[in-house]
Amino acid sequence: MNRGTLATRLDELLEANPCEEGRTIGVMLVRLQRLREFRLVYGFAAGDAVSSAACEAMREALRPSDEIHRISEDEFAVLLPCLRGRNHAALAGSRVVRAFEAPLQLGHRAALASVAVGISISPEHGVDAESLLRRAELAYGEAARHTERSVVYSAENEPVLVPYELLRDAITGNQLEVYLQPILDLRQHRLTGAEALSRWHDPQLGQVSPDNFIGLAEDTGLISDLTRWNLNASLRHLARARRQVPDMNLSVNLSPRMFAERDIAVQIASALDVWDASPEAVTLEVTENALMEDPALSLRLLTSLRDRGFGISIDDFGSGYSSLAYLKQFPATELKIDRSFVMDMQSDARSVQLVRSMIDLGHHLQMHVVAEGVEDATTLELLTRMGCDRAQGYHIRRPQPAADFVASLEPQNR
């Protein structure tokens, strides 16, 4: 079913309104994760089998009256008539997520798949197909970015719509600002690094969330310009910071959208020449999921950058779907544990064991290990006892304007 046909069917359901008073109609968007990777390994026929098995798993998890429509090989729309309200919709989403906790059976083979789910309901989120599908898509985006794999739309989470031209002019006009979030060395008990973050305060829009403008940059091709701006602006501050702390390291996020750019490794190296910076002082962070979008391309680019002396960090480790077979091939020097595991350490014994295992894994692979999302002294102490190398989070220090961070490194303020 294509999206036009889906919208027509949803409008028909809304118009017919088969529900009793007080009941609502919901729309659920479900996307399979890692299907492309599975096809590359096992072939297209196996990919189709995964998609069919996923449809069957959802059918068993949902009610007979729920309509499951396959939009593409990895995307489904589910129409949920006669829900009892928002909580009932959330329950349906949770049931779908749980249906994928066990491997899908494909004849003699099993495939471990996962999904992200976005849900909207009528009339709370709209009374027509276009509004409901758009808001289910926004909810899906929220689910895909965070550890909560099923999200019911909330107006509070709707992103600010940023015009393309406004972001382009902000980048080319140097209107953004670099913030640095300190990274604490847990062995030396001092700051030896910082992660470079882009921040934007627009005169018209006010403070624009990075989730909004970075997503727009990736979707519109501006991410290359944004990354180059961030790298150059950060390196300017790094030079001054290293006069105070000679082993200060700068971490910069690298978008997978840049991987296919011609001579990207040369471009990054050239920026260092401009600011007389050493590649050994710069760590390029790539998310675990980004590596898996095209493992062969990722391996070629990261090997080229590593050969030039850059550090390579696998960011958000544990939240993605990389296999150990791929992990051992990447020339990474650092493993960054996703904050979702670190923030649960005080309340969840399994998170403690998982973090300990990730630290051991990183060390066995000759990598430094960084923990993100450290929010309290107890977690910091736990990480130190486990042998974690570095940590960052609000308990250590919040991101701050780069100039303020550098000023804090002055000898009298250290």
C-alpha positions in Angstrom: 0.0 0.0 0.0 1.3 3.5 -0.9 0.9 6.5 1.4 -1.8 8.0 -0.7 -3.9 4.9 -0.4 -3.2 4.7 3.3 -4.4 8.3 3.8 -7.6 7.5 1.9 -8.3 4.4 4.0 -7.6 6.4 7.2 -9.9 9.2 6.1 -12.6 6.6 5.4 -12.2 5.1 8.9 -12.4 8.6 10.5 -15.5 9.5 8.5 -17.3 6.2 9.3 -16.3 6.5 13.0 -17.2 3.0 14.0 -16.5 3.6 17.6 -18.7 4.0 20.6 -18.7 7.4 22.3 -15.5 8.1 24.3 -13.5 5.8 22.0 -10.7 7.1 19.7 -8.9 6.0 16.5 -5.2 5.7 16.5 -2.4 5.6 13.9 0.8 3.7 14.5 3.9 3.9 12.3 6.3 1.0 12.8 9.8 0.8 11.2 12.1 -2.2 11.3 15.7 -1.4 12.2 18.7 -3.1 10.6 16.8 -4.6 7.6 19.3 -3.2 5.1 22.2 -4.8 7.0 20.3 -8.2 7.1 19.7 -8.0 3.3 23.4 -7.3 2.7 24.4 -10.4 4.7 21.7 -12.9 3.8 20.3 -11.5 0.5 17.1 -9.8 -0.6 14.9 -12.8 -0.3 15.9 -13.1 3.3 15.1 -9.4 3.8 11.6 -10.0 2.4 11.2 -12.9 4.8 12.1 -10.7 7.7 9.5 -8.2 6.7 6.8 -10.9 6.3 7.7 -12.4 9.7 7.6 -8.9 11.3 4.1 -8.4 9.9 3.0 -11.7 11.4 4.6 -10.9 14.8 2.6 -7.6 14.9 -0.6 -9.4 13.9 -0.2 -11.7 16.9 0.5 -8.8 19.3 -2.4 -6.7 18.2 -6.2 -7.0 18.2 -8.0 -8.7 15.3 -9.7 -5.4 14.5 -6.4 -3.5 14.0 -5.4 -3.0 10.4 -1.8 -3.6 9.5 -0.7 -2.1 6.2 2.8 -2.6 4.7 4.0 0.7 3.3 7.5 -0.4 2.3 9.9 -3.3 3.0 10.8 -1.9 6.4 7.8 0.3 7.3 4.3 -0.5 8.4 1.2 1.6 9.3 -1.3 0.2 11.8 -4.8 1.7 12.1 -6.2 1.2 15.6 -10.0 1.7 15.8 -11.9 2.1 19.0 -9.1 2.8 21.5 -10.0 3.7 25.0 -7.6 6.7 25.0 -3.9 7.6 25.1 -2.9 4.9 27.6 -4.6 2.2 25.4 -2.6 3.5 22.4 0.6 3.4 24.5 -0.2 -0.2 25.5 -0.5 -1.2 21.8 2.9 0.4 21.0 4.5 -1.5 24.0 3.0 -4.8 22.8 4.5 -4.3 19.3 8.0 -3.4 20.8 7.9 -6.5 23.0 6.9 -8.7 20.1 10.4 -8.1 18.7 12.3 -9.0 21.8 12.4 -12.6 20.7 14.1 -13.5 17.3 11.9 -13.8 14.3 11.8 -17.3 12.9 12.6 -17.6 9.1 12.4 -21.3 8.4 15.7 -22.7 9.8 17.1 -19.3 10.5 16.3 -16.8 13.2 16.7 -13.0 12.9 16.8 -10.6 15.8 15.1 -7.4 14.7 13.9 -4.4 16.5 11.4 -1.6 15.8 10.7 2.0 16.6 7.0 3.0 17.0 5.3 6.4 16.7 1.6 6.8 17.5 -1.0 9.6 17.2 -4.7 9.5 18.1 -7.9 11.3 16.9 -9.3 13.8 17.7 -6.5 14.8 20.2 -3.8 15.0 17.6 -6.0 15.7 14.5 -9.2 14.8 12.8 -7.8 14.1 9.3 -5.3 11.6 7.8 -2.7 14.2 7.0 -2.5 15.6 10.5 -2.5 12.1 12.2 0.2 10.7 9.9 2.4 13.7 10.3 2.2 13.5 14.1 2.7 9.8 14.2 5.9 10.5 12.1 7.0 13.1 14.7 6.4 10.6 17.5 8.4 8.0 15.5 11.3 10.4 15.3 11.3 10.8 19.0 11.2 7.0 19.5 14.1 6.4 17.1 16.3 8.9 18.8 15.8 7.7 22.4 15.8 4.5 24.3 12.0 4.6 24.6 11.2 2.6 21.4 7.5 3.5 21.4 6.2 7.1 21.8 2.7 8.6 21.7 2.8 12.1 20.1 2.9 15.0 22.5 2.7 18.7 21.4 5.5 19.5 23.9 7.9 17.4 21.8 7.0 18.9 18.4 10.1 20.5 16.9 10.4 24.1 15.9 10.2 24.3 12.1 13.4 25.9 11.0 13.5 27.4 7.5 16.4 26.0 5.4 17.5 29.5 4.4 17.7 30.6 8.0 20.1 27.8 9.0 22.2 28.1 5.8 22.7 31.8 6.5 23.5 31.1 10.2 26.2 28.7 9.2 27.7 30.8 6.4 27.4 34.0 8.5 29.1 32.5 11.5 26.1 33.1 13.7 26.3 29.8 15.6 28.4 29.3 18.8 30.6 26.5 19.9 30.0 25.1 23.4 32.4 22.6 25.0 31.4 19.9 27.5 34.3 18.9 29.7 35.5 15.3 29.8 37.1 14.2 33.1 40.0 11.7 33.2 39.1 9.4 36.0 42.6 8.1 36.6 44.2 11.5 36.8 41.2 13.3 38.3 41.5 16.3 36.0 39.9 17.6 32.8 41.8 16.4 29.7 39.2 16.7 27.0 36.0 18.4 25.8 33.3 17.6 23.3 32.5 20.3 20.8 28.8 21.1 20.5 27.0 23.6 18.1 24.5 26.0 19.6 22.2 28.4 17.9 20.3 31.4 19.2 18.4 33.0 16.4 16.9 36.6 16.7 13.6 35.4 15.3 13.3 31.8 16.7 15.2 32.2 20.0 17.2 29.3 21.2 16.9 26.5 18.7 17.3 22.9 19.9 20.3 21.0 18.4 17.8 18.1 17.7 15.9 20.5 15.4 18.7 22.2 13.4 21.1 19.2 13.2 18.3 17.0 11.9 17.5 19.7 9.3 21.2 20.0 8.3 21.4 16.2 7.7 18.2 16.1 5.7 19.1 19.1 3.5 22.8 18.5 2.9 23.9 21.4 5.2 25.6 18.9 7.6 28.9 19.1 5.8 29.0 22.9 6.1 27.9 22.7 9.7 30.6 20.1 10.6 33.3 22.1 8.9 32.2 25.2 10.8 32.1 23.4 14.1 35.5 21.9 13.5 37.2 25.2 12.6 35.5 27.1 15.4 36.5 24.5 17.9 40.1 24.2 16.8 40.5 27.9 17.3 39.7 27.4 21.0 41.7 24.2 21.2 45.0 26.0 20.4 44.5 28.3 23.4 43.3 25.5 25.7 46.5 23.4 24.9 48.6 26.3 26.1 47.1 25.7 29.6 46.7 21.9 29.4 49.1 20.5 26.8 47.3 17.1 26.5 43.9 18.6 26.1 41.8 16.6 23.5 38.9 17.8 21.4 36.1 15.5 20.4 34.0 16.4 17.3 30.9 14.6 16.0 31.1 13.3 12.5 27.9 12.8 10.6 27.5 9.6 8.4 26.1 11.9 5.7 29.6 13.1 5.2 31.1 9.7 4.6 30.6 9.6 0.9 32.0 13.1 0.3 35.0 13.2 -1.9 38.3 13.8 -0.1 36.6 14.2 3.3 39.7 13.0 5.1 41.8 15.6 3.3 39.3 18.3 4.2 39.4 17.4 7.9 43.2 17.3 7.9 43.4 20.6 6.1 41.4 22.3 8.9 44.0 21.2 11.4 46.8 22.7 9.2 45.0 26.1 9.3 45.0 26.1 13.1 48.4 24.3 13.5 46.7 21.5 15.5 47.9 17.9 15.7 45.5 15.1 14.6 46.5 13.3 17.8 44.7 16.1 19.7 41.4 15.4 17.9 38.9 12.5 18.3 36.2 12.1 15.7 33.0 10.6 17.1 30.7 8.4 15.0 27.6 6.9 16.4 27.3 3.1 16.4 24.2 3.2 14.1 26.0 5.5 11.6 28.8 2.9 11.3 26.3 0.2 10.4 24.5 2.2 7.6 27.4 1.2 5.3 30.0 -0.8 7.1 32.4 -1.0 4.2 32.4 2.7 3.5 32.7 3.5 7.2 35.7 1.2 7.5 37.5 2.8 4.6 37.0 6.4 5.8 37.8 5.7 9.5 40.9 3.8 8.5 42.1 6.7 6.4 41.4 9.1 9.3 43.1 6.8 11.8 46.2 6.5 9.5 46.5 10.3 9.6 46.6 10.2 13.4 43.1 11.1 14.5 41.4 9.3 17.4 38.2 7.5 16.4 35.3 7.2 19.0 32.3 4.9 18.7 29.6 7.1 20.2 26.4 6.0 22.0 27.7 2.5 22.3 25.1 0.0 23.4 22.1 1.9 22.0 22.7 0.7 18.4 22.9 -2.6 16.6 26.5 -3.3 15.6 27.8 -6.8 15.8 31.1 -7.8 17.5 32.2 -9.1 14.1 32.1 -5.5 12.7 33.3 -3.9 15.9 36.6 -5.7 15.8 37.3 -4.4 12.3 36.8 -0.7 12.9 40.0 1.2 13.8 38.4 2.8 16.9 40.5 4.2 19.8 37.6 5.0 22.1 34.3 3.5 23.2 31.6 5.9 24.5 29.0 4.2 26.6 25.5 5.5 25.9 24.0 7.6 28.7 20.9 5.4 29.0 23.0 2.7 30.7 25.0 5.1 32.8 22.0 7.1 34.1 20.3 3.8 35.3 23.2 2.5 37.3 22.0 3.6 40.7 18.6 2.0 40.3 19.2 -1.0 38.0 21.8 -3.8 38.9 21.7 -5.1 35.3 22.8 -1.7 34.0 25.8 -1.8 36.3 26.7 -5.2 35.0 26.3 -4.1 31.4 28.4 -1.0 31.9 31.1 -3.1 33.6 31.0 -5.5 30.6 31.3 -2.6 28.1 34.3 -1.2 30.0 36.0 -4.7 29.9 35.2 -5.1 26.2 36.6 -1.7 25.3 39.8 -2.4 27.3 40.2 -5.9 25.7 40.0 -4.2 22.3 42.7 -1.7 23.3 40.3 1.3 23.5 39.8 4.0 26.1 36.3 4.0 27.5 34.2 7.1 28.2 30.9 7.1 30.1 28.3 9.7 29.1 25.4 11.0 31.2 27.1 11.1 34.6 24.6 12.9 36.8 25.7 12.2 40.4 28.7 11.5 42.6 27.7 7.9 43.3 27.7 7.0 39.6 31.0 8.7 39.1 32.5 6.7 42.0 31.1 3.4 40.6 32.6 4.1 37.2 36.0 5.0 38.8 36.0 1.7 40.7 35.1 -0.2 37.5 38.2 1.2 35.8 36.4 3.5 33.3 38.9 5.9 31.8 36.9 9.1 31.3 33.4 10.5 32.0 31.2 13.4 31.1 27.9 14.6 32.2 26.1 17.4 34.2 27.6 16.3 37.5 31.1 17.0 36.1 30.1 20.1 34.3 27.5 21.3 31.8 28.4 22.4 28.3 29.5 26.0 28.3 30.6 28.6 25.8 34.0 27.6 24.5 35.7 30.9 25.6 34.4 30.3 29.2 35.7 26.7 29.2 39.1 27.9 28.1 39.2 30.7 30.7 38.4 28.1 33.4 41.7 26.3 32.5 43.8 29.3 33.4 46.3 28.3 36.1 44.7 30.5 38.7 41.2 29.0 38.1 42.2 25.4 37.6 
